[in-house]
XYZ file of C-alpha atoms in Angstrom:
411
model
C -31.456 -114.935 -45.862
C -33.314 -111.701 -46.345
C -35.180 -111.698 -49.935
C -34.027 -109.336 -52.436
C -36.262 -106.279 -53.372
C -35.954 -104.296 -56.605
C -32.858 -106.251 -57.290
C -31.097 -105.096 -54.129
C -29.629 -107.668 -51.488
C -32.316 -106.731 -48.868
C -35.575 -105.369 -48.617
C -34.330 -102.347 -46.513
C -31.685 -101.390 -49.405
C -34.642 -101.696 -51.936
C -36.922 -99.512 -50.043
C -34.317 -97.067 -49.342
C -33.599 -96.780 -53.281
C -37.484 -96.376 -53.769
C -37.649 -93.402 -51.214
C -34.554 -91.720 -52.797
C -35.976 -92.220 -56.268
C -39.450 -90.747 -55.519
C -37.850 -87.685 -53.818
C -35.530 -86.918 -56.539
C -37.985 -87.796 -59.312
C -40.376 -85.316 -57.759
C -38.033 -82.382 -57.933
C -38.326 -82.687 -61.772
C -42.034 -82.258 -61.590
C -41.572 -78.998 -59.893
C -38.650 -77.910 -62.321
C -39.710 -78.686 -65.810
C -43.337 -77.550 -65.346
C -41.890 -73.972 -66.245
C -40.474 -75.191 -69.551
C -43.867 -76.999 -70.175
C -45.812 -73.498 -69.958
C -43.254 -71.583 -72.162
C -45.371 -71.816 -75.340
C -48.318 -70.502 -73.502
C -46.304 -67.493 -72.090
C -45.054 -66.749 -75.720
C -48.025 -67.235 -77.649
C -50.062 -64.896 -75.372
C -47.440 -62.445 -75.450
C -47.174 -62.724 -71.826
C -43.281 -62.743 -71.749
C -40.632 -62.434 -74.225
C -38.053 -65.180 -74.801
C -35.308 -63.151 -72.941
C -37.496 -62.746 -69.885
C -38.257 -66.502 -70.183
C -34.836 -67.380 -70.490
C -33.897 -65.258 -67.442
C -36.234 -67.076 -65.283
C -35.007 -70.364 -66.264
C -31.546 -69.375 -66.030
C -31.747 -67.884 -62.408
C -32.958 -71.279 -61.532
C -29.845 -72.959 -62.990
C -27.602 -70.345 -61.354
C -29.317 -70.720 -57.970
C -29.446 -74.414 -58.309
C -25.770 -74.742 -59.485
C -24.381 -72.346 -56.652
C -26.470 -74.117 -54.131
C -25.034 -77.466 -55.101
C -21.486 -76.254 -53.979
C -23.063 -75.330 -50.615
C -25.238 -78.659 -50.309
C -22.393 -80.849 -51.455
C -20.217 -79.655 -48.710
C -22.688 -79.790 -45.905
C -24.156 -82.918 -47.247
C -20.869 -84.708 -46.054
C -21.464 -83.453 -42.606
C -25.107 -82.797 -41.761
C -28.311 -84.934 -41.487
C -29.011 -85.765 -45.099
C -32.715 -87.014 -44.290
C -33.602 -83.555 -43.309
C -31.728 -81.737 -46.053
C -33.859 -83.836 -48.603
C -36.978 -83.315 -46.837
C -36.484 -79.502 -46.798
C -35.591 -79.266 -50.239
C -38.530 -81.346 -51.689
C -40.948 -79.533 -49.292
C -39.990 -76.013 -49.876
C -39.842 -76.619 -53.654
C -43.556 -77.651 -53.426
C -44.376 -74.430 -51.592
C -42.677 -72.304 -54.170
C -44.830 -73.848 -57.081
C -48.028 -73.337 -55.032
C -47.135 -69.719 -54.396
C -46.661 -69.138 -58.310
C -50.141 -70.041 -58.669
C -51.225 -66.997 -56.771
C -48.309 -64.704 -57.683
C -47.333 -64.974 -61.419
C -46.004 -61.698 -62.512
C -42.484 -61.714 -64.005
C -40.902 -60.340 -60.791
C -42.649 -62.888 -58.655
C -41.934 -65.783 -60.955
C -38.278 -64.769 -61.017
C -37.843 -64.642 -57.357
C -39.911 -67.863 -56.643
C -38.067 -69.687 -59.370
C -34.644 -68.684 -57.952
C -35.771 -69.863 -54.472
C -37.038 -73.055 -56.176
C -33.510 -73.437 -57.484
C -31.639 -72.960 -53.919
C -33.920 -75.541 -52.185
C -33.919 -78.140 -54.896
C -29.950 -78.049 -54.620
C -30.405 -79.574 -51.194
C -31.645 -83.102 -52.591
C -29.283 -84.735 -54.834
C -25.981 -84.508 -53.037
C -27.229 -85.850 -49.796
C -28.823 -88.789 -51.849
C -25.402 -89.485 -53.308
C -24.056 -89.486 -49.567
C -26.720 -91.899 -48.421
C -25.783 -94.156 -51.454
C -22.033 -94.056 -50.500
C -22.594 -95.094 -46.952
C -25.628 -97.410 -46.966
C -24.708 -99.622 -49.927
C -21.364 -101.901 -50.842
C -19.499 -101.319 -53.895
C -21.717 -103.244 -56.262
C -24.789 -101.844 -54.443
C -23.646 -98.199 -55.227
C -23.172 -99.071 -58.876
C -26.527 -100.517 -59.276
C -28.113 -97.503 -57.173
C -26.244 -95.062 -59.392
C -27.526 -96.701 -62.756
C -30.993 -97.032 -61.340
C -31.150 -93.357 -60.067
C -30.435 -92.192 -63.601
C -33.786 -93.245 -64.464
C -35.420 -90.338 -62.086
C -34.585 -87.840 -64.722
C -36.368 -89.083 -67.868
C -39.322 -90.449 -65.804
C -39.438 -87.211 -63.695
C -39.458 -85.226 -67.070
C -42.423 -87.275 -68.425
C -44.474 -86.905 -65.301
C -43.816 -83.019 -65.350
C -44.990 -82.531 -68.995
C -47.519 -85.229 -68.598
C -49.191 -83.325 -65.450
C -48.714 -80.066 -67.072
C -50.298 -81.189 -70.345
C -53.264 -82.657 -68.890
C -53.820 -79.579 -66.427
C -53.662 -77.224 -69.422
C -56.210 -79.022 -71.333
C -58.766 -78.000 -68.714
C -57.230 -75.026 -66.685
C -55.144 -71.736 -67.241
C -51.404 -72.208 -67.369
C -50.848 -71.027 -63.732
C -52.875 -73.934 -62.356
C -49.955 -76.181 -63.535
C -47.847 -74.838 -60.692
C -50.552 -75.602 -58.109
C -51.205 -79.181 -59.307
C -47.339 -79.893 -59.382
C -46.637 -78.371 -56.141
C -49.252 -80.361 -54.510
C -47.966 -83.570 -55.966
C -44.429 -82.926 -54.679
C -45.782 -81.812 -51.359
C -47.054 -85.502 -50.967
C -43.614 -86.756 -52.033
C -41.908 -84.830 -49.299
C -44.065 -86.459 -46.677
C -43.676 -89.856 -48.117
C -39.762 -89.298 -47.923
C -40.035 -88.027 -44.132
C -42.358 -91.050 -43.029
C -40.552 -93.644 -45.080
C -36.895 -92.792 -44.008
C -38.070 -92.259 -40.351
C -39.084 -95.949 -40.225
C -35.866 -97.000 -41.927
C -33.905 -94.750 -39.604
C -30.622 -95.014 -41.853
C -28.895 -96.697 -39.049
C -25.558 -97.359 -41.192
C -25.486 -93.586 -42.126
C -26.035 -92.177 -38.606
C -22.951 -94.238 -37.496
C -20.978 -93.057 -40.464
C -21.800 -89.628 -39.499
C -20.617 -90.032 -35.842
C -17.013 -91.139 -37.383
C -17.093 -88.628 -40.097
C -14.800 -86.116 -38.218
C -11.971 -88.760 -38.373
C -12.282 -88.806 -42.190
C -12.639 -85.150 -43.001
C -10.291 -83.926 -45.587
C -9.090 -80.358 -45.630
C -10.099 -78.100 -48.643
C -6.384 -78.256 -49.825
C -6.496 -82.140 -49.905
C -9.763 -82.173 -51.911
C -8.536 -79.564 -54.367
C -5.221 -81.658 -54.859
C -7.316 -84.927 -55.245
C -9.597 -83.207 -57.762
C -6.562 -81.828 -59.717
C -4.580 -85.135 -59.684
C -7.768 -87.334 -60.676
C -8.969 -85.057 -63.774
C -11.777 -83.860 -62.025
C -10.998 -80.258 -62.813
C -10.819 -81.116 -66.600
C -14.083 -82.991 -66.385
C -15.901 -79.626 -65.641
C -15.857 -78.573 -69.224
C -17.661 -81.657 -70.762
C -19.896 -81.858 -67.566
C -21.042 -78.127 -68.436
C -21.806 -79.062 -71.858
C -23.590 -82.191 -71.196
C -25.847 -79.983 -68.581
C -26.425 -77.498 -71.425
C -27.466 -79.929 -74.053
C -29.405 -82.158 -71.654
C -31.482 -79.215 -70.081
C -31.543 -76.544 -72.674
C -32.495 -78.780 -75.592
C -35.149 -80.238 -73.341
C -36.549 -76.702 -72.348
C -36.552 -75.290 -75.685
C -38.058 -78.243 -77.420
C -41.716 -77.151 -76.831
C -41.048 -73.797 -78.420
C -39.203 -75.192 -81.086
C -42.038 -77.266 -82.359
C -44.553 -74.369 -81.723
C -42.575 -71.818 -83.654
C -41.149 -74.093 -86.531
C -44.297 -76.321 -87.276
C -47.114 -74.143 -85.851
C -48.087 -76.644 -83.228
C -50.412 -76.147 -80.299
C -49.011 -76.117 -76.725
C -50.422 -79.444 -75.733
C -49.301 -81.046 -79.029
C -45.892 -79.667 -78.540
C -45.742 -81.149 -75.020
C -46.982 -84.304 -76.189
C -43.985 -84.377 -78.836
C -41.587 -83.395 -76.260
C -42.615 -86.263 -73.839
C -41.252 -88.564 -76.361
C -37.644 -87.429 -75.367
C -37.632 -88.619 -71.728
C -39.312 -91.922 -72.714
C -36.420 -92.684 -75.049
C -33.819 -91.258 -72.598
C -34.805 -93.909 -69.850
C -32.487 -96.108 -71.929
C -29.583 -93.699 -71.916
C -28.313 -94.816 -68.458
C -28.401 -98.456 -69.417
C -26.611 -97.572 -72.838
C -23.927 -95.951 -70.826
C -23.470 -98.798 -68.572
C -23.135 -101.268 -71.389
C -20.701 -99.169 -73.029
C -18.610 -98.429 -70.139
C -18.389 -102.201 -69.205
C -16.396 -102.551 -72.368
C -14.456 -99.281 -72.314
C -13.876 -99.299 -68.566
C -13.294 -95.488 -68.486
C -16.283 -93.171 -67.822
C -14.474 -90.248 -69.691
C -13.745 -92.335 -72.814
C -17.486 -93.337 -72.526
C -18.487 -89.789 -72.549
C -16.409 -89.042 -75.726
C -18.457 -91.838 -77.401
C -21.715 -90.168 -76.507
C -20.591 -86.854 -77.312
C -19.673 -87.574 -81.101
C -22.957 -89.455 -81.594
C -24.783 -86.110 -80.132
C -22.813 -84.093 -82.626
C -24.102 -86.248 -85.453
C -27.642 -85.994 -84.335
C -27.275 -82.242 -84.155
C -25.884 -82.093 -87.648
C -28.838 -83.866 -88.775
C -31.257 -81.770 -86.826
C -29.878 -78.730 -88.970
C -31.287 -80.602 -92.043
C -34.563 -81.541 -90.716
C -35.469 -78.508 -88.683
C -38.398 -76.809 -90.368
C -39.014 -79.603 -92.823
C -40.049 -82.732 -90.785
C -41.297 -82.814 -87.133
C -40.887 -86.361 -86.835
C -37.248 -86.509 -88.077
C -36.556 -83.292 -85.904
C -37.983 -85.098 -82.863
C -36.043 -88.270 -83.698
C -32.706 -86.160 -83.695
C -33.580 -84.158 -80.334
C -34.208 -87.545 -78.813
C -30.917 -88.774 -79.883
C -29.131 -85.720 -78.427
C -30.837 -85.909 -75.071
C -30.261 -89.731 -74.936
C -26.565 -89.237 -75.271
C -26.436 -86.599 -72.738
C -28.369 -88.794 -70.264
C -25.771 -91.358 -70.838
C -22.829 -88.933 -70.090
C -24.862 -87.550 -67.162
C -24.872 -90.968 -65.243
C -21.109 -91.278 -66.192
C -19.923 -87.999 -64.771
C -22.644 -86.666 -62.347
C -23.360 -90.041 -60.720
C -20.744 -92.724 -61.295
C -17.852 -90.476 -60.976
C -18.646 -88.944 -57.508
C -19.247 -92.569 -56.383
C -15.666 -93.442 -56.952
C -14.670 -91.032 -53.959
C -16.585 -93.086 -51.511
C -13.208 -94.250 -50.059
C -12.190 -90.769 -49.347
C -15.540 -89.747 -47.803
C -16.237 -86.738 -50.031
C -18.810 -88.069 -52.252
C -21.476 -85.345 -51.549
C -18.762 -82.645 -51.888
C -17.466 -83.959 -55.305
C -21.060 -84.542 -56.345
C -21.944 -80.951 -55.579
C -19.165 -79.378 -57.460
C -19.840 -81.449 -60.620
C -23.632 -80.872 -60.559
C -23.078 -77.191 -59.831
C -20.722 -76.827 -62.840
C -23.390 -78.505 -65.172
C -26.271 -76.149 -64.076
C -24.078 -72.833 -63.904
C -22.935 -73.655 -67.364
C -26.397 -74.425 -68.537
C -27.613 -71.196 -67.009
C -24.997 -69.151 -69.029
C -25.541 -70.941 -72.381
C -29.417 -70.846 -71.843
C -29.205 -67.175 -71.662
C -27.302 -67.045 -74.908
C -29.835 -69.336 -76.502
C -32.583 -66.803 -75.446
C -30.572 -64.149 -76.906
C -30.003 -65.842 -80.153
C -33.575 -66.711 -80.612
C -34.801 -62.979 -79.613
C -32.039 -61.272 -81.837
C -32.249 -63.559 -84.925
C -35.122 -65.877 -84.495
C -32.751 -68.300 -86.391
C -32.795 -71.892 -85.002
C -30.026 -72.892 -87.248
C -27.676 -70.542 -85.427
C -28.409 -72.014 -82.009
C -27.923 -75.695 -83.700
C -24.419 -74.521 -84.714
C -23.734 -73.180 -81.047
C -24.663 -76.482 -79.653
C -22.531 -78.382 -82.218
C -19.406 -76.428 -81.363
C -19.891 -77.202 -77.593
C -20.453 -81.009 -78.265
C -17.086 -80.842 -80.177
C -15.166 -79.038 -77.419
C -16.434 -81.497 -74.785
C -15.419 -84.634 -76.637
C -11.935 -83.247 -77.160
C -11.344 -82.282 -73.532
C -13.175 -85.616 -72.420
C -10.569 -87.499 -74.405
C -7.660 -85.449 -72.676
C -9.123 -85.995 -69.239
C -9.622 -89.552 -69.707
C -5.921 -90.435 -69.403
C -5.632 -88.752 -66.165
C -8.815 -90.190 -64.910
C -7.677 -93.830 -65.877
C -4.681 -93.576 -63.894
C -6.136 -92.181 -60.804
C -9.744 -93.360 -60.495
C -9.139 -96.590 -58.505
């Protein structure tokens, strides 16, 4: 019997997970580095909050819309090449920003970065659905959730160290180079594994293809359509809170850019546990949507506390922000990873994953623009916190309603 590797039934399954983990983690290095340099842009009067919000939002829009496209083609095309292309071109976009970093150049290159990064996640979900059995898929989904917090730590860490010695534009050169190496590791590593079972599945895929009408009907009857609202909110609270955290500490407590980044890096370190909290909670609740309700309400409680501590205690503010983002990572693994994998038997894992992830990022793009507008017009963080609290309550209510439909139709 073949020995287990990283807890998987075979060395091949463990190695495939590791390659998927490296590829997706690397995308965060070339995604959140822009958030890391925001205090430098504002402190040096290089860009206004509105312009910064427009750049980050165009990434979310392009990434979200790209998810719709990549989700559909991810169920049909060569997933290995899709992932490689997304990671490689993302690294090139970042390297180009090192040379061209005007507002216009940043806007265009960050939009392109969003497009190509959308080619990575849904093909990885597809690989999981056909390369692993049911138990292996669940483990894969929970383990892959660690890519987000660890990728965040790496992005902020690399950015922080770079800015200690070099101007802010070097952050993009260093991050782009690291991610370029990750693309090569993916291409070489998956070439050796050959994804044999995936190739066989692709050959038989035409027999399992569902029409757009049937997919829509399945999404309606299973509650997926209702899930779009809580998914949009978790995307907002996960990414928008993380993105504005460095600026929050800089403006509210007069922290330097490097200190603000160091404080922000605490969030993803704590968030590593979010996926495992979600797994443990869902084992008892046995309904991904009800589990989401629990974590939305905990997040709202942390946001209410954040209103009290903002501007008064940096440490307690950080604890509250960590609580919010930890809850969002728990919800993320339930709704963005585990829900799509439930559709493995229908052969539309990538499509459903694309729709759900697209919703999360398009919603985040819209609300992130609102956040930038609020801060630009009022300079009042309290108003922004109230906005986030309202979103959390709405998401909890809708999730509770959707949980009834999901429970009846998920299995």
